[in-house]
Amino acid sequence: MSRIRQQNVFAAQWTPNGGALGAPDLTVADNQIFGENVFSEVVQRQRLPKEVYKKLSTTLAKGEALDTSLADSVALAMKEWALEKGATHYAHVFQPLTGLTAEKHDSFYAPTGEGTALASFSGKELIQAEPDASSFPTGGIRATFEARGYTAWDPTSPAFILENPNGALLCIPTAFVSWTGEALDHKIPLLRSMDALSKSASRALKLFDKEVSRVFTTVGPEQEYFLIDEQYYFERPDLINTGRTLFGAKPPKGHELDDHYFGSIPERVLAYMLECERELARLGIPIKTRHNEVAPAQYEIAPIFENSNVGSDHQQLTMQILQNVARRYGLVCLLHEKPFAGVNGSGKHNNWSMGTDEGENLLDPGDTPHENLQFLFFCTAVIQAVNKHQGLLRASIASPGQDHRLGANEAPPAIISIFLGDELEKLFNAIESGAAGQSTPESFLGLGTPVLPPLPLHGGDRNRTSPFAFTGNKFEFRALGSSMSLGLPNTVLNTIVAEAIDYLAEELENELGAGKSLEDALRPIIQRSYAANKQVVFGGDGYSEEWHAEAARRGLLNLPSTPDALPYLISEDTVTAFSNYGVLNERELHARYEVFLEQYITRLNIEAETAASIARTMLLPAAVRYKAELLAAEEPELASELGELTSDFIEVIRALESANLKENHAEDDGPLVHAQYMHDTVFPAMGAVREVADRLERVVADDLWPLPKYSEILFIK
Ligand code: ADP
Ligand code: MG
């Protein structure tokens, strides 16, 4: 069977009208559909009683607790709106610690007892539900007490309608808590961390003569993904079971030619992207850019930034839409961090900033001396936070998929450092060394200049090797994995920056209290903080050997694997910061630590068993059959060459199978030791099997090789 020839048939089967929902109507202008499936503020204003709407929007703007008496009104309006949109069911949507989205559907209709049914949906049902979710990971939180967790409406993230060819569903964003009030999800800590940062930043802004009612953190994620023909997907049990290929020789054509990056987008793919964007627009998710990525068959999509909570919910939804729509085009969207060995993996750039409720971006340098001072203050806080909590930041992005990318010269290294850009780094160095004429009255922190030189807004990827880069008016945390929820990394960023802001604000309050001008008060604070934290600032090539040596000299953490990183989730510094700010208590942190270790173990175990099974039941038979063919064709030399490779193969398969044996897993030594065993023993055993398998792929007759090859999967669109 030549799959290449067969493939042209699959690609040709796709037509613009082939999707299950029919072709999107591309004649309707985007502004007519934007947000049409969202229970947005506009809809709320139209449909809620005036009083209710007013109360609701003021509580939300202030980030206060909701008056539950409003719920019945909101529920009624929401139900009517949803029924008009064709919804028959509603679901509380939540984000358990698996990092995925979960939902339980309930019908609006309840039988009346007279043979009819009535649509009902009360405030109580809006506010709270008890999903039968006892099998979501909790890290022991629920088991200790009682197996009860409930979902609670998050009114700060708008409800929306998800359409299906056969009906529609009202989705209500919710938080997932244990009955003791402990967070079982990614949303609650994110919301708590946003509150924490808002308090700290508002306090600091007072010192810059600004009264604000709220500061929001913002997020704009750039999402990378692969698109492959679904036929190949179904022929690869490894992709189906693990999301990545466990076998596959490097194709003769990789991305050496760089002909894919920003190249023209193939028609089927573009049609797919347009439909995704249309669906996202209807859900009120504004898409900003799309383009080809570095690797063949790899693409990127980025929305316009939003506040962290809504942005993070929208990111979950985007991943879901990317995957759902792909199937309408005979494609599969792979979100795994490393679907193909030897080919660039996928990440997610987490653009992050802080902004006031009036829209002022606190990481925008501005053009007046006053704005500049404020910018430097907040920027210093970020540097201090990232340096102090390097390990925690690294832990917040740890996953098995990430272990393939970080430090593999395609993604940032596993060492956390900050790229400030030449101009800003020079400026901080000058402030630190107390450079030029401090006495000039109009001098800017003693630099002899009243305003910052304009900092170039980041164009393109200027330093792609840095995990954490200042890009003109925001920081870009570039080390996230493509399949990850934004929840934890943003929770960490918000919390540690809140802590640093408070630390610096207290110093500034003291200096100002001594009667100094803002400039004079700020200078020594920035000097001290930068001197103590500049070890984390690095503008060079993060991929280079020299940097690894230099980082070690500086004492920066280098945590290459998930088991190396996760313990920082429960380190003393983490526990202190997270409990001081009420983001996660020690138990909640431990729960996450245990859940993430368990997930790591489970996922590696699935990979190892899938690898062993494919090797033994698909690849080994192919090799043996081909050997028999060679012998029958009187090619003893070729047959004996293959015979040697086959014996090697049997040996490494047996080693992997033995590494997989339960009794070798050291389970009794606790999850960390178990995770280390998976990393140190099982993972290399899989690698050894793959190494021989990939050599076999190059010599076994193509018509006998049971798995589609990289050259087919990646290059046929
Ligand atoms: P690049 O590829 O150059 O990094 P893109 O334009 O692809 O940049 O993406 C930049 C992302 O940063 C977008 O999602 C954008 O909305 C987001 N962004 C811009 N300003 C902010 C901000 N203040 N806070 C958070 N994200 C932001
Ligand atoms: Mg970027």
XYZ file of C-alpha atoms and ligand atoms in Angstrom:
745
model
C 0.000 0.000 0.000
C 1.502 3.294 -0.926
C 0.038 5.794 1.391
C 1.400 8.729 -0.547
C -0.701 7.841 -3.548
C -3.684 6.976 -1.428
C -3.330 10.237 0.428
C -4.150 12.403 -2.536
C -7.550 10.815 -2.354
C -8.074 11.925 1.248
C -6.995 15.451 0.582
C -9.243 15.593 -2.449
C -12.217 14.385 -0.451
C -12.257 17.625 1.384
C -14.402 20.291 -0.162
C -15.418 23.648 1.267
C -18.923 22.281 1.746
C -17.857 19.090 3.392
C -17.934 20.205 7.010
C -20.586 18.779 9.286
C -22.071 22.202 9.902
C -21.809 23.105 6.240
C -19.418 25.726 5.023
C -19.245 28.815 7.175
C -21.012 31.723 5.578
C -18.044 33.879 4.805
C -20.137 36.638 3.375
C -21.277 37.887 6.761
C -19.001 40.582 8.108
C -17.129 39.645 11.270
C -18.554 42.538 13.247
C -22.048 41.126 12.732
C -21.225 37.822 14.310
C -18.738 38.875 16.949
C -19.957 37.735 20.326
C -23.351 36.620 19.035
C -23.176 33.462 21.154
C -22.109 35.247 24.318
C -24.304 36.338 27.200
C -22.377 39.560 27.034
C -22.747 42.840 28.810
C -24.806 44.165 25.921
C -27.199 41.210 26.128
C -27.348 41.561 29.899
C -28.202 45.219 29.643
C -30.991 44.454 27.197
C -32.466 41.565 29.102
C -31.947 42.159 32.805
C -34.159 44.437 34.901
C -32.364 47.777 35.169
C -31.728 47.471 38.891
C -30.324 43.978 38.578
C -28.064 44.922 35.706
C -26.716 47.909 37.610
C -26.011 45.933 40.750
C -24.399 43.125 38.809
C -22.084 45.334 36.792
C -20.931 47.382 39.765
C -20.123 44.313 41.850
C -18.214 42.850 38.930
C -16.280 46.039 38.225
C -15.205 46.225 41.837
C -14.465 42.540 42.047
C -16.786 42.176 45.020
C -18.761 39.170 46.145
C -22.019 38.637 44.367
C -25.360 39.344 46.001
C -27.018 35.972 45.515
C -30.477 37.512 45.363
C -29.560 38.663 41.847
C -29.130 35.104 40.685
C -32.783 34.298 39.996
C -33.134 37.297 37.703
C -29.938 36.519 35.867
C -30.850 32.850 35.529
C -34.229 33.705 34.024
C -32.719 36.087 31.460
C -29.959 33.652 30.652
C -32.393 30.794 30.145
C -34.656 32.777 27.835
C -31.710 33.958 25.801
C -30.307 30.422 25.576
C -33.637 28.867 24.575
C -34.011 31.446 21.806
C -30.580 30.389 20.598
C -31.760 26.803 20.410
C -30.125 25.511 23.586
C -31.770 22.534 25.227
C -29.192 21.920 27.930
C -26.900 23.876 30.162
C -23.561 22.921 31.645
C -21.339 24.171 34.394
C -17.946 24.271 32.729
C -14.906 23.953 34.961
C -11.181 23.351 34.837
C -10.105 20.444 37.014
C -6.430 19.886 37.703
C -6.095 17.668 34.645
C -5.677 20.948 32.775
C -8.603 20.031 30.524
C -12.084 21.462 30.440
C -14.872 19.493 32.094
C -18.613 19.894 31.797
C -21.731 18.122 32.923
C -24.846 18.659 30.864
C -28.291 19.095 32.381
C -31.529 19.557 30.517
C -33.487 22.780 30.884
C -36.639 20.744 30.588
C -38.217 18.999 33.504
C -41.357 16.873 33.234
C -44.418 18.559 34.741
C -46.124 15.326 35.672
C -48.896 15.992 33.179
C -47.128 14.495 30.242
C -45.449 17.755 29.264
C -42.157 19.351 30.121
C -41.337 22.852 31.230
C -38.088 24.702 30.795
C -36.773 25.681 34.166
C -33.490 27.081 35.378
C -33.314 28.793 38.737
C -30.792 31.043 40.372
C -29.743 28.149 42.523
C -28.927 26.057 39.478
C -26.987 28.927 37.991
C -24.945 29.568 41.103
C -24.108 26.096 42.194
C -24.080 22.522 40.989
C -22.714 19.296 42.232
C -21.150 17.469 39.339
C -20.638 13.782 39.810
C -16.969 14.466 39.511
C -15.508 12.180 42.098
C -12.882 10.853 39.725
C -11.157 14.163 39.073
C -7.779 14.409 40.733
C -7.804 16.255 44.026
C -4.478 15.322 45.538
C -6.280 13.817 48.487
C -8.237 16.932 49.398
C -11.634 15.397 48.988
C -10.753 11.881 50.018
C -9.741 13.109 53.455
C -13.107 14.653 54.114
C -15.919 13.603 51.928
C -16.185 12.970 48.220
C -18.069 16.153 47.548
C -17.047 18.998 45.320
C -19.243 21.577 43.717
C -19.070 24.044 40.884
C -19.818 27.702 41.523
C -20.769 30.272 38.913
C -18.056 32.725 37.934
C -20.009 35.826 36.897
C -16.808 37.553 35.756
C -16.474 35.241 32.775
C -19.427 35.414 30.397
C -21.690 32.436 29.700
C -21.856 31.324 26.085
C -23.561 28.942 23.685
C -21.710 26.027 22.132
C -23.323 24.783 18.960
C -23.473 21.266 17.691
C -25.076 20.053 14.451
C -27.837 18.532 16.583
C -28.419 21.122 19.265
C -26.885 23.793 21.407
C -25.580 24.012 24.930
C -25.500 26.927 27.341
C -22.063 26.900 28.984
C -21.585 28.583 32.333
C -17.997 29.164 33.453
C -17.604 27.922 37.006
C -15.070 27.342 39.736
C -14.640 23.858 41.188
C -14.317 23.690 44.985
C -14.436 21.135 47.732
C -17.197 21.577 50.252
C -14.546 22.806 52.704
C -13.785 25.659 50.310
C -10.537 24.332 48.938
C -9.772 24.937 45.282
C -9.937 21.831 43.115
C -9.332 23.655 39.862
C -7.199 26.187 38.010
C -9.703 29.016 38.074
C -10.029 29.724 41.788
C -6.344 30.345 42.461
C -6.160 32.470 39.317
C -9.018 34.655 40.546
C -7.467 34.891 43.999
C -4.104 35.857 42.500
C -5.736 38.560 40.379
C -7.248 39.997 43.538
C -3.900 39.877 45.272
C -2.147 41.689 42.480
C -4.918 44.234 42.213
C -4.531 45.121 45.897
C -0.751 45.389 45.744
C -0.658 47.368 42.518
C -3.400 49.753 43.671
C -1.450 50.385 46.855
C 1.692 51.117 44.852
C -0.130 53.362 42.400
C -1.173 55.598 45.294
C 2.509 56.430 45.697
C 2.432 57.630 42.118
C -0.615 59.774 42.967
C -3.086 57.450 41.303
C -6.337 56.223 42.759
C -7.673 53.232 40.886
C -10.477 50.897 41.846
C -8.918 47.851 40.261
C -5.833 46.593 38.484
C -6.259 43.648 36.146
C -3.637 41.286 34.938
C -3.864 40.636 31.232
C -2.964 37.681 29.073
C -2.582 37.162 25.334
C -1.496 33.611 24.506
C 0.129 32.694 21.192
C -0.868 29.105 20.583
C 1.131 26.760 18.354
C -0.354 23.559 16.962
C 0.091 20.913 14.302
C -2.499 19.924 11.736
C -2.301 16.513 10.135
C -4.597 14.486 7.937
C -6.879 12.417 10.130
C -6.197 9.268 8.141
C -2.618 9.249 9.419
C -3.815 9.934 12.911
C -6.021 6.865 12.920
C -3.189 4.732 11.600
C -0.986 5.712 14.548
C -1.951 4.153 17.890
C 0.789 6.253 19.494
C -0.858 9.518 18.405
C -4.250 8.272 19.502
C -3.087 7.092 22.922
C -0.412 9.607 23.820
C -0.813 12.614 21.525
C 2.679 12.170 20.148
C 4.519 9.807 17.843
C 6.625 7.332 19.800
C 8.320 6.160 16.606
C 9.315 7.729 13.327
C 12.580 8.287 11.514
C 13.519 11.865 10.732
C 12.288 12.767 7.254
C 14.825 13.588 4.543
C 13.216 17.014 4.329
C 12.886 18.815 7.650
C 12.667 22.520 8.222
C 16.185 23.063 6.917
C 14.714 24.865 3.967
C 12.598 27.162 6.144
C 10.094 27.223 3.336
C 7.130 26.724 5.626
C 7.647 29.532 8.155
C 5.316 32.375 7.225
C 4.886 30.649 3.864
C 1.555 30.787 2.117
C -1.081 28.781 3.944
C -2.433 25.721 2.080
C -6.047 26.087 0.999
C -7.547 23.395 3.203
C -5.677 24.753 6.199
C -6.705 28.314 5.506
C -10.325 27.247 5.160
C -9.972 25.530 8.524
C -8.447 28.600 10.120
C -11.177 30.837 8.783
C -13.843 28.587 10.208
C -12.064 28.439 13.578
C -11.804 32.190 13.690
C -15.442 32.547 12.789
C -16.490 30.181 15.560
C -14.211 31.957 17.990
C -15.591 35.333 16.939
C -19.121 34.143 17.635
C -17.920 33.148 21.095
C -16.506 36.609 21.595
C -12.879 35.540 21.265
C -11.021 38.102 19.206
C -8.308 36.596 17.012
C -5.392 38.766 16.069
C -2.915 36.776 14.035
C -2.476 33.496 12.270
C 0.489 32.152 10.403
C 2.605 29.160 9.589
C 5.175 28.202 12.171
C 8.716 26.935 11.838
C 8.010 23.212 11.534
C 6.182 21.713 8.604
C 2.438 21.340 9.304
C 2.757 23.699 12.288
C 0.689 26.848 12.731
C -0.018 29.564 15.264
C -3.066 31.470 16.386
C -3.122 34.435 18.786
C -6.056 36.318 20.256
C -6.174 39.918 21.375
C -5.321 40.002 25.057
C -7.980 40.038 27.784
C -8.013 39.978 31.563
C -6.335 36.823 32.874
C -9.511 35.044 33.927
C -11.485 35.602 30.742
C -8.358 35.166 28.634
C -7.656 31.869 30.292
C -11.238 30.611 29.847
C -11.080 31.713 26.232
C -7.823 29.873 25.779
C -9.424 26.626 26.966
C -12.247 27.219 24.538
C -9.835 28.018 21.721
C -8.041 24.706 22.184
C -11.397 22.937 22.098
C -12.534 24.748 18.935
C -9.197 24.152 17.204
C -9.637 20.442 17.782
C -13.345 20.230 16.967
C -13.243 22.213 13.745
C -10.261 20.229 12.449
C -12.399 17.110 12.219
C -14.803 18.854 9.845
C -11.917 19.206 7.424
C -10.561 15.692 7.718
C -7.761 17.042 9.870
C -6.597 16.435 13.407
C -5.196 19.268 15.502
C -2.310 18.124 17.697
C -1.732 20.249 20.775
C 1.008 18.060 22.247
C 4.288 19.822 23.026
C 6.343 17.397 20.978
C 4.327 15.336 18.514
C 7.332 14.587 16.266
C 10.878 13.903 17.429
C 13.500 15.876 15.563
C 10.913 18.453 14.479
C 10.245 21.673 16.411
C 7.661 21.195 19.122
C 4.786 23.484 20.068
C 4.653 26.049 22.815
C 2.425 28.790 24.019
C 3.749 32.320 24.535
C 2.044 33.855 27.507
C 2.040 37.631 27.018
C 1.413 39.141 30.400
C 0.893 42.605 31.787
C -1.029 44.623 34.372
C -3.536 47.322 33.530
C -5.797 49.635 35.485
C -9.565 49.573 35.089
C -9.103 52.735 33.062
C -6.950 50.921 30.562
C -3.515 52.165 31.559
C -0.889 49.487 30.948
C 1.508 49.493 33.922
C 4.308 47.969 31.856
C 4.139 50.639 29.187
C 7.136 52.950 29.609
C 5.010 55.956 28.608
C 6.493 59.252 27.492
C 6.610 61.442 30.553
C 9.149 61.240 33.388
C 6.355 60.397 35.791
C 5.102 57.507 33.661
C 8.659 56.327 33.251
C 9.215 56.177 37.002
C 6.061 54.191 37.477
C 7.052 51.813 34.683
C 10.492 51.266 36.206
C 8.935 50.529 39.551
C 6.669 47.789 38.170
C 9.364 46.434 35.907
C 11.720 46.149 38.882
C 9.035 44.238 40.731
C 8.758 41.726 37.906
C 12.526 41.181 37.796
C 12.658 40.683 41.550
C 9.716 38.269 41.505
C 11.057 36.152 38.668
C 14.494 35.895 40.243
C 13.157 34.968 43.644
C 10.718 32.371 42.318
C 12.603 30.869 39.359
C 11.929 27.336 40.532
C 8.226 27.937 41.016
C 7.867 29.468 37.558
C 9.622 26.471 36.086
C 7.361 24.150 38.091
C 4.269 25.976 36.854
C 5.001 24.910 33.285
C 6.219 21.367 33.966
C 4.670 18.423 32.131
C 5.902 15.282 30.365
C 5.502 16.995 26.982
C 7.601 19.910 28.173
C 10.479 17.615 29.106
C 11.069 17.104 25.376
C 11.179 20.784 24.550
C 12.742 22.867 27.281
C 16.430 23.047 26.750
C 16.293 21.216 23.440
C 17.411 24.245 21.411
C 13.997 24.859 19.983
C 12.331 26.201 23.069
C 13.682 28.242 25.949
C 16.115 26.454 28.226
C 14.937 24.969 31.495
C 16.784 27.850 33.167
C 14.532 30.814 33.886
C 16.074 34.144 32.885
C 14.801 37.526 31.706
C 15.537 39.296 28.461
C 15.092 43.051 28.893
C 16.442 44.230 25.571
C 19.623 46.262 25.192
C 18.175 49.665 25.973
C 16.346 48.699 29.116
C 19.182 46.541 30.401
C 21.607 49.432 29.902
C 19.262 51.731 31.732
C 18.946 49.429 34.728
C 22.701 48.970 34.812
C 23.191 52.729 34.743
C 20.728 53.241 37.583
C 22.373 50.497 39.575
C 25.856 51.919 39.168
C 24.519 55.404 40.006
C 25.923 56.644 36.689
C 25.830 60.251 35.524
C 25.066 63.531 37.322
C 22.685 62.743 40.128
C 22.507 66.366 41.053
C 20.972 67.725 37.868
C 17.480 68.708 38.971
C 15.670 67.454 35.883
C 17.716 64.321 35.665
C 15.957 61.035 35.353
C 17.020 58.917 38.297
C 20.365 60.613 37.968
C 20.866 59.754 34.351
C 20.876 63.277 33.096
C 17.859 62.646 30.958
C 14.272 63.600 31.784
C 12.595 60.690 30.008
C 13.448 57.168 29.005
C 14.772 56.743 25.523
C 11.935 55.206 23.508
C 12.159 51.453 23.940
C 11.585 49.671 20.674
C 8.313 47.785 20.675
C 9.284 44.243 20.094
C 9.063 43.379 16.430
C 9.182 39.722 15.532
C 10.971 37.332 17.818
C 14.097 39.229 18.661
C 15.402 36.852 21.218
C 13.569 33.631 20.835
C 15.923 31.838 23.170
C 14.732 33.666 26.279
C 12.029 32.132 28.435
C 10.880 35.486 29.772
C 11.226 38.537 27.578
C 10.231 42.159 27.862
C 8.534 42.994 24.585
C 7.922 46.720 24.680
C 4.881 46.951 26.941
C 4.456 43.469 28.405
C 6.449 40.449 29.426
C 6.267 37.338 27.365
C 6.612 34.094 29.320
C 7.592 31.851 26.473
C 8.143 28.552 28.176
C 4.546 27.347 28.371
C 3.637 24.097 26.655
C 1.122 24.162 23.826
C -1.419 21.914 25.546
C -1.329 23.681 28.905
C -3.991 25.611 30.698
C -2.963 29.205 31.352
C -4.219 28.904 34.905
C -1.212 27.938 36.967
C 1.556 29.945 35.262
C -0.546 33.104 35.459
C -1.530 32.407 39.041
C 2.161 32.143 39.850
C 3.088 35.298 37.950
C 0.337 37.335 39.567
C 1.147 36.129 43.059
C 4.898 36.540 42.962
C 4.660 39.960 41.335
C 2.089 41.041 43.939
C 4.581 40.026 46.610
C 7.423 41.964 44.976
C 5.237 45.045 44.441
C 4.328 45.067 48.134
C 7.955 44.670 49.121
C 9.022 47.613 46.956
C 5.940 49.684 47.827
C 6.761 49.401 51.501
C 10.297 50.604 50.859
C 8.984 53.438 48.742
C 6.474 54.430 51.416
C 9.341 54.637 53.889
C 11.564 56.692 51.613
C 8.712 59.046 50.722
C 7.824 59.294 54.391
C 11.278 60.740 54.943
C 10.252 63.638 52.719
C 12.120 62.708 49.535
C 10.890 63.427 46.037
C 9.540 60.467 44.101
C 12.689 60.346 41.984
C 15.038 60.459 44.918
C 12.990 57.948 46.814
C 12.827 55.491 43.961
C 16.480 55.539 42.918
C 17.966 53.627 45.867
C 15.106 51.151 45.804
C 15.667 50.241 42.176
C 19.409 50.213 42.761
C 19.117 47.738 45.604
C 16.555 45.503 43.977
C 18.299 45.375 40.639
C 21.673 44.676 42.210
C 20.197 41.817 44.177
C 18.269 40.316 41.273
C 20.125 41.109 38.082
C 21.605 37.631 38.000
C 18.359 36.574 36.331
C 18.785 39.120 33.529
C 20.399 37.713 30.419
C 20.310 39.038 26.875
C 22.452 36.491 25.041
C 21.813 33.163 23.386
C 19.872 30.997 25.832
C 20.566 27.878 23.779
C 24.329 28.122 24.062
C 26.619 25.955 26.173
C 28.207 29.122 27.543
C 24.909 30.259 28.989
C 24.421 26.980 30.796
C 27.867 27.362 32.348
C 27.327 31.046 33.093
C 23.902 30.392 34.627
C 25.454 27.776 36.890
C 28.122 30.284 37.945
C 25.383 32.801 38.712
C 23.607 30.213 40.809
C 20.470 30.144 38.694
C 18.345 27.030 38.852
C 18.481 24.583 35.979
C 15.598 22.124 36.252
C 15.479 20.027 33.104
C 12.746 17.561 34.013
C 9.298 17.597 35.568
C 10.382 15.646 38.671
C 13.222 18.183 39.112
C 10.818 21.116 38.941
C 7.665 20.063 40.774
C 9.105 20.149 44.321
C 9.276 23.950 43.946
C 5.487 23.972 44.115
C 5.800 23.209 47.801
C 9.032 25.002 48.646
C 9.115 27.307 51.632
C 9.161 30.463 49.496
C 6.160 29.261 47.542
C 4.139 28.307 50.593
C 4.898 31.668 52.207
C 3.986 33.763 49.188
C 0.883 31.764 48.346
C -0.484 31.724 51.853
C 0.346 35.377 52.549
C -1.759 36.304 49.570
C -4.489 33.755 50.198
C -3.986 32.194 46.772
C -3.399 28.581 47.780
C -2.851 27.235 51.239
C -0.240 24.629 51.990
C -2.701 21.785 51.567
C -3.901 23.080 48.238
C -0.299 23.392 47.074
C 0.513 19.872 48.206
C -2.580 18.611 46.435
C -1.350 20.113 43.173
C 2.128 18.768 43.686
C 0.755 15.269 44.127
C -1.717 15.490 41.270
C 0.946 16.700 38.845
C 3.343 13.948 39.896
C 0.591 11.363 39.461
C -0.226 12.722 36.026
C 3.395 12.574 35.042
C 3.674 8.962 36.154
C 0.429 7.950 34.473
C 1.215 9.607 31.193
C 4.707 8.143 31.015
C 3.301 4.781 31.882
C 0.778 4.973 29.052
C 3.543 6.008 26.670
C 5.785 3.169 27.763
C 3.076 0.546 27.413
C 1.976 1.901 24.053
C 5.574 1.914 22.833
C 6.153 -1.669 23.970
C 2.942 -2.859 22.393
C 3.503 -1.137 19.033
C 7.065 -2.377 18.946
C 6.150 -5.956 19.690
C 2.909 -6.344 17.772
C 3.403 -4.049 14.780
C 7.036 -3.261 14.129
C 8.763 -6.495 15.119
C 6.416 -8.589 12.939
C 7.140 -6.264 9.998
C 10.865 -6.791 10.469
C 10.489 -10.561 10.792
C 8.311 -10.769 7.681
C 10.706 -8.741 5.675
C 13.556 -10.941 6.791
C 11.613 -13.972 5.587
C 11.034 -12.243 2.250
C 14.710 -11.520 1.885
C 15.585 -15.136 2.615
C 12.996 -16.344 0.140
C 14.441 -13.957 -2.439
C 17.884 -15.472 -1.755
C 19.343 -12.298 -0.327
C 21.219 -13.835 2.625
C 23.437 -10.801 3.183
C 20.568 -8.366 3.469
C 18.678 -10.873 5.571
C 21.525 -11.263 8.020
C 21.947 -7.477 8.283
C 18.294 -7.188 9.105
C 18.571 -10.187 11.421
C 21.105 -8.362 13.578
C 18.943 -5.304 13.839
C 15.971 -7.491 14.695
C 17.818 -9.206 17.544
C 18.817 -5.797 18.896
C 15.192 -4.813 18.659
C 13.982 -7.812 20.637
C 16.504 -7.032 23.312
C 15.461 -3.403 23.792
C 11.782 -4.333 23.710
C 12.350 -6.840 26.507
C 14.224 -4.214 28.509
C 11.319 -1.787 28.123
C 8.775 -4.422 29.077
C 10.757 -5.210 32.183
C 11.095 -1.524 33.082
C 7.306 -1.338 32.778
C 6.707 -4.170 35.225
C 4.758 -2.951 38.200
C 7.120 -4.579 40.690
C 9.990 -2.467 39.348
C 8.156 0.807 39.811
C 9.206 1.683 43.353
C 5.638 2.747 44.040
C 6.021 2.416 47.786
C 8.663 5.122 47.899
C 6.163 7.857 47.196
C 5.195 9.724 44.040
C 8.389 11.748 43.651
C 10.638 8.682 43.647
C 8.190 6.948 41.340
C 8.218 9.910 38.957
C 12.007 9.902 39.024
C 11.992 6.211 38.178
C 9.759 6.905 35.191
C 12.095 9.659 34.083
C 15.415 7.971 34.752
C 14.601 4.379 33.786
C 11.393 3.984 31.793
C 11.865 6.994 29.562
C 15.367 6.008 28.358
C 14.139 2.442 27.807
C 11.511 3.835 25.422
C 14.177 5.883 23.718
C 16.290 2.769 23.164
C 13.376 0.941 21.531
C 12.673 3.897 19.337
C 16.262 4.212 18.263
C 16.313 0.686 16.821
C 12.782 0.997 15.437
C 13.694 4.122 13.515
C 16.678 2.308 12.002
C 14.397 -0.549 11.003
C 11.985 1.913 9.401
C 14.770 2.907 7.030
C 15.459 -0.663 5.869
C 12.180 -2.578 6.022
C 10.173 -2.584 2.790
C 7.784 0.369 2.741
C 4.737 -1.755 1.968
C 5.368 -3.821 5.107
C 5.963 -0.911 7.487
C 2.726 -0.529 9.428
C 2.999 3.111 10.548
C 2.660 6.181 8.324
C 6.028 7.900 8.076
C 6.971 11.433 9.050
C 7.533 12.299 5.398
C 3.881 11.532 4.716
C 2.302 12.905 7.877
C 4.145 16.203 7.810
C 4.246 17.090 4.162
C 0.900 16.101 2.742
C -1.654 18.822 3.341
P 4.791 38.137 18.535
O 4.611 36.941 17.619
O 5.580 39.228 17.971
O 5.225 37.754 19.894
P 1.910 38.504 18.315
O 1.373 39.748 17.721
O 1.791 37.226 17.582
O 3.387 38.824 18.750
O 1.230 38.273 19.722
C 1.368 39.152 20.741
C 0.327 38.806 21.774
O 0.512 39.672 22.900
C -1.116 38.989 21.315
O -1.907 37.951 21.798
C -1.476 40.305 21.998
O -2.864 40.456 22.217
C -0.728 40.163 23.299
N -0.606 41.420 24.052
C -0.422 42.664 23.583
N -0.456 43.566 24.601
C -0.683 42.860 25.749
C -0.842 43.205 27.130
N -0.783 44.464 27.546
N -1.065 42.203 28.002
C -1.133 40.934 27.604
N -0.986 40.561 26.336
C -0.768 41.499 25.403
Mg 5.596 35.849 20.765
